[in-house]
Amino acid sequence: MWNQPFGKTDLESGGGARPLYPMMLESPELRWSFIRKVYIIIAFQLLATIAVGAVVVSVHPIALFFAGTGAGLALYIVLIFVPFITLCPLYYYYQKHPVNYLLLGIFTVSLAFVVGLTCAFTSGKVILESVILTTVVVVALTLYTFWAARRGHDFNFLGPFLFGVVLVLMVFAFIQILFPLGKLSVMIYGCLASIIFCGYIIYDTDNLIKRYSYDEYIWASVSLYLDVINLFLSLLSIFRAAES
């Protein structure tokens, strides 16, 4: 240490970059490299979602097949469950390349198909409004979380609260399916879901900065991708209910 030239820093020890949060013990360069990798994966996921969704929306026979036939409805139900089923093998193979990327691709494309079918029966104005608002909110909350983390704020306490509220939302959605409560209940549900997934964006971004290990880039990508998609769908339901 005493033999280092004055004013020089050891880049391998993390001295070449400012710590992301106080008392950071790991190398900031390694953490930034991990964060960039996660956001690159998420960018590809979102681009794939946009591409698949655009095909489903623009090619009308696809939406008509799913909406007007029994086989289409059955396939739609299967597609809803495919992302959740894919998460099971992804849990065991998230470190095994290229199986982890293959499973991540199946997860993304199947979920993108469901999003595309939802958008196929929604006006372009509502979709555009939801995309713009989702983009603004995600960017703003991400920047805020990095800013807050650097100043010593920690959002790990949000985990149990967000998990509990998601369970409430799931039960509420099940009740809504069995006993539809009308447009007002849909708007209330959409507002609550939007707030919850805003909280999840902060919580998962905070975990990305501090807690995910370098081998968990797949899980970090899945978590933040789901936050963005769920926020978009929540806002979409609000604007669609308001328009009807």
Short mmCIF file of C-alpha atoms in Angstrom, two decimals, residues 9-201:
data_model
loop_
_atom_site.label_atom_id
_atom_site.label_comp_id
_atom_site.label_asym_id
_atom_site.label_seq_id
_atom_site.Cartn_x
_atom_site.Cartn_y
_atom_site.Cartn_z
CA THR A 9 -5.63 4.05 -7.10
CA ASP A 10 -5.75 0.30 -7.41
CA LEU A 11 -8.46 -0.40 -9.96
CA GLU A 12 -8.63 -4.08 -9.03
CA SER A 13 -9.58 -3.14 -5.49
CA GLY A 14 -12.49 -1.03 -6.66
CA GLY A 15 -10.82 2.34 -6.08
CA GLY A 16 -11.38 3.47 -9.67
CA ALA A 17 -15.14 4.00 -9.23
CA ARG A 18 -17.32 5.59 -6.63
CA PRO A 19 -19.14 3.11 -4.33
CA LEU A 20 -22.81 2.60 -5.14
CA TYR A 21 -23.77 2.78 -1.47
CA PRO A 22 -22.05 3.56 1.85
CA MET A 23 -19.84 0.83 3.36
CA MET A 24 -19.69 -1.01 0.04
CA LEU A 25 -17.14 -3.83 0.40
CA GLU A 26 -17.16 -5.30 -3.12
CA SER A 27 -15.58 -3.80 -6.22
CA PRO A 28 -17.81 -1.07 -7.75
CA GLU A 29 -16.49 -2.01 -11.21
CA LEU A 30 -17.64 -5.62 -10.82
CA ARG A 31 -21.05 -4.53 -9.52
CA TRP A 32 -21.48 -2.05 -12.38
CA SER A 33 -20.52 -4.78 -14.85
CA PHE A 34 -23.18 -7.04 -13.33
CA ILE A 35 -25.80 -4.26 -13.46
CA ARG A 36 -25.03 -3.53 -17.12
CA LYS A 37 -25.36 -7.23 -17.96
CA VAL A 38 -28.76 -7.42 -16.29
CA TYR A 39 -30.08 -4.33 -18.05
CA ILE A 40 -28.83 -5.59 -21.43
CA ILE A 41 -30.77 -8.83 -20.88
CA ILE A 42 -33.88 -6.87 -19.87
CA ALA A 43 -33.53 -4.68 -22.98
CA PHE A 44 -33.52 -7.78 -25.20
CA GLN A 45 -36.53 -9.14 -23.28
CA LEU A 46 -38.46 -5.92 -23.81
CA LEU A 47 -37.52 -5.78 -27.49
CA ALA A 48 -38.70 -9.38 -27.92
CA THR A 49 -41.94 -8.49 -26.13
CA ILE A 50 -42.50 -5.50 -28.41
CA ALA A 51 -41.78 -7.59 -31.52
CA VAL A 52 -44.06 -10.49 -30.55
CA GLY A 53 -46.77 -8.12 -29.33
CA ALA A 54 -46.63 -6.12 -32.57
CA VAL A 55 -47.06 -9.29 -34.64
CA VAL A 56 -50.04 -10.45 -32.56
CA VAL A 57 -51.70 -7.02 -32.75
CA SER A 58 -51.08 -6.43 -36.45
CA VAL A 59 -51.95 -9.92 -37.70
CA HIS A 60 -55.67 -9.99 -36.89
CA PRO A 61 -56.28 -13.73 -37.63
CA ILE A 62 -54.08 -14.59 -34.65
CA ALA A 63 -56.23 -12.63 -32.19
CA LEU A 64 -59.44 -13.91 -33.84
CA PHE A 65 -58.24 -17.51 -33.51
CA PHE A 66 -57.59 -17.12 -29.79
CA ALA A 67 -60.80 -15.19 -29.14
CA GLY A 68 -63.21 -17.05 -31.40
CA THR A 69 -62.29 -20.74 -31.18
CA GLY A 70 -62.22 -23.31 -28.42
CA ALA A 71 -58.74 -24.47 -29.41
CA GLY A 72 -57.54 -20.87 -29.30
CA LEU A 73 -58.96 -20.36 -25.83
CA ALA A 74 -57.32 -23.57 -24.60
CA LEU A 75 -54.00 -22.51 -26.10
CA TYR A 76 -54.34 -19.09 -24.49
CA ILE A 77 -54.81 -20.70 -21.07
CA VAL A 78 -51.71 -22.84 -21.70
CA LEU A 79 -49.71 -19.76 -22.65
CA ILE A 80 -50.72 -18.08 -19.40
CA PHE A 81 -49.24 -20.93 -17.38
CA VAL A 82 -46.13 -21.53 -19.52
CA PRO A 83 -44.11 -18.63 -18.00
CA PHE A 84 -44.78 -19.87 -14.46
CA ILE A 85 -43.96 -23.46 -15.42
CA THR A 86 -40.73 -22.32 -17.08
CA LEU A 87 -39.60 -20.65 -13.86
CA CYS A 88 -39.29 -24.09 -12.19
CA PRO A 89 -36.49 -25.49 -14.42
CA LEU A 90 -35.02 -21.99 -14.64
CA TYR A 91 -34.56 -22.11 -10.86
CA TYR A 92 -32.30 -25.16 -11.20
CA TYR A 93 -30.47 -24.20 -14.39
CA TYR A 94 -30.06 -20.43 -13.97
CA GLN A 95 -26.25 -20.87 -13.91
CA LYS A 96 -26.06 -23.43 -16.75
CA HIS A 97 -25.29 -21.79 -20.08
CA PRO A 98 -26.94 -21.89 -22.66
CA VAL A 99 -29.88 -23.70 -21.04
CA ASN A 100 -30.62 -20.68 -18.85
CA TYR A 101 -30.89 -18.38 -21.88
CA LEU A 102 -33.09 -20.89 -23.72
CA LEU A 103 -35.48 -21.13 -20.77
CA LEU A 104 -35.41 -17.36 -20.40
CA GLY A 105 -36.33 -17.04 -24.08
CA ILE A 106 -39.29 -19.41 -23.68
CA PHE A 107 -40.41 -17.49 -20.62
CA THR A 108 -40.15 -14.14 -22.41
CA VAL A 109 -41.83 -15.17 -25.68
CA SER A 110 -44.76 -16.92 -23.98
CA LEU A 111 -45.37 -13.95 -21.71
CA ALA A 112 -44.98 -11.58 -24.68
CA PHE A 113 -47.67 -13.54 -26.52
CA VAL A 114 -50.08 -13.04 -23.60
CA VAL A 115 -49.27 -9.32 -23.52
CA GLY A 116 -49.81 -9.11 -27.29
CA LEU A 117 -53.22 -10.78 -27.03
CA THR A 118 -54.19 -8.33 -24.30
CA CYS A 119 -53.16 -5.41 -26.50
CA ALA A 120 -54.92 -6.87 -29.56
CA PHE A 121 -58.29 -5.95 -28.08
CA THR A 122 -57.18 -2.53 -26.87
CA SER A 123 -57.14 0.74 -28.79
CA GLY A 124 -53.81 2.10 -29.99
CA LYS A 125 -54.31 5.29 -27.97
CA VAL A 126 -54.59 3.33 -24.71
CA ILE A 127 -51.53 1.22 -25.57
CA LEU A 128 -49.47 4.32 -26.37
CA GLU A 129 -50.52 6.06 -23.15
CA SER A 130 -49.61 2.97 -21.12
CA VAL A 131 -46.22 2.58 -22.83
CA ILE A 132 -45.30 6.24 -22.29
CA LEU A 133 -46.35 6.27 -18.63
CA THR A 134 -44.64 2.94 -17.95
CA THR A 135 -41.40 4.19 -19.50
CA VAL A 136 -41.44 7.43 -17.50
CA VAL A 137 -42.22 5.67 -14.22
CA VAL A 138 -39.61 2.91 -14.67
CA VAL A 139 -36.82 5.34 -15.61
CA ALA A 140 -37.72 7.75 -12.78
CA LEU A 141 -37.93 5.04 -10.11
CA THR A 142 -34.70 3.41 -11.29
CA LEU A 143 -32.79 6.70 -11.11
CA TYR A 144 -34.35 7.46 -7.72
CA THR A 145 -33.32 4.07 -6.32
CA PHE A 146 -29.70 4.51 -7.44
CA TRP A 147 -29.71 8.02 -5.96
CA ALA A 148 -31.24 6.83 -2.67
CA ALA A 149 -28.87 3.85 -2.40
CA ARG A 150 -25.85 6.13 -2.77
CA ARG A 151 -27.16 8.20 0.13
CA GLY A 152 -27.54 5.19 2.39
CA HIS A 153 -31.25 4.40 2.01
CA ASP A 154 -32.24 0.75 2.08
CA PHE A 155 -35.51 -0.71 0.73
CA ASN A 156 -35.17 -4.30 1.88
CA PHE A 157 -38.01 -3.72 4.39
CA LEU A 158 -40.48 -3.52 1.48
CA GLY A 159 -40.17 -7.24 0.68
CA PRO A 160 -42.68 -8.76 3.17
CA PHE A 161 -45.15 -5.90 2.68
CA LEU A 162 -45.12 -6.19 -1.13
CA PHE A 163 -45.45 -9.97 -0.99
CA GLY A 164 -48.48 -9.71 1.29
CA VAL A 165 -50.19 -7.11 -0.89
CA VAL A 166 -49.60 -9.19 -4.03
CA LEU A 167 -51.41 -12.09 -2.35
CA VAL A 168 -54.33 -9.73 -1.65
CA LEU A 169 -54.34 -8.62 -5.30
CA MET A 170 -54.36 -12.23 -6.49
CA VAL A 171 -57.37 -13.07 -4.29
CA PHE A 172 -59.11 -9.89 -5.45
CA ALA A 173 -58.48 -10.85 -9.11
CA PHE A 174 -59.90 -14.33 -8.50
CA ILE A 175 -63.03 -12.82 -6.93
CA GLN A 176 -63.30 -10.42 -9.88
CA ILE A 177 -63.28 -13.38 -12.28
CA LEU A 178 -66.05 -15.20 -10.39
CA PHE A 179 -68.11 -12.14 -9.48
CA PRO A 180 -67.37 -9.22 -11.82
CA LEU A 181 -67.77 -5.95 -9.93
CA GLY A 182 -67.76 -3.57 -12.90
CA LYS A 183 -65.54 -0.86 -14.33
CA LEU A 184 -64.90 0.93 -11.02
CA SER A 185 -63.46 -2.18 -9.39
CA VAL A 186 -61.20 -2.73 -12.41
CA MET A 187 -59.86 0.81 -12.10
CA ILE A 188 -59.31 0.42 -8.35
CA TYR A 189 -57.51 -2.88 -8.91
CA GLY A 190 -55.36 -1.34 -11.64
CA CYS A 191 -54.42 1.62 -9.43
CA LEU A 192 -53.47 -0.60 -6.50
CA ALA A 193 -51.50 -2.97 -8.75
CA SER A 194 -49.64 -0.03 -10.32
CA ILE A 195 -48.60 1.26 -6.90
CA ILE A 196 -47.48 -2.20 -5.78
CA PHE A 197 -45.35 -2.83 -8.87
CA CYS A 198 -43.82 0.63 -8.54
CA GLY A 199 -42.75 -0.56 -5.09
CA TYR A 200 -41.38 -3.76 -6.61
CA ILE A 201 -39.30 -1.79 -9.13
#
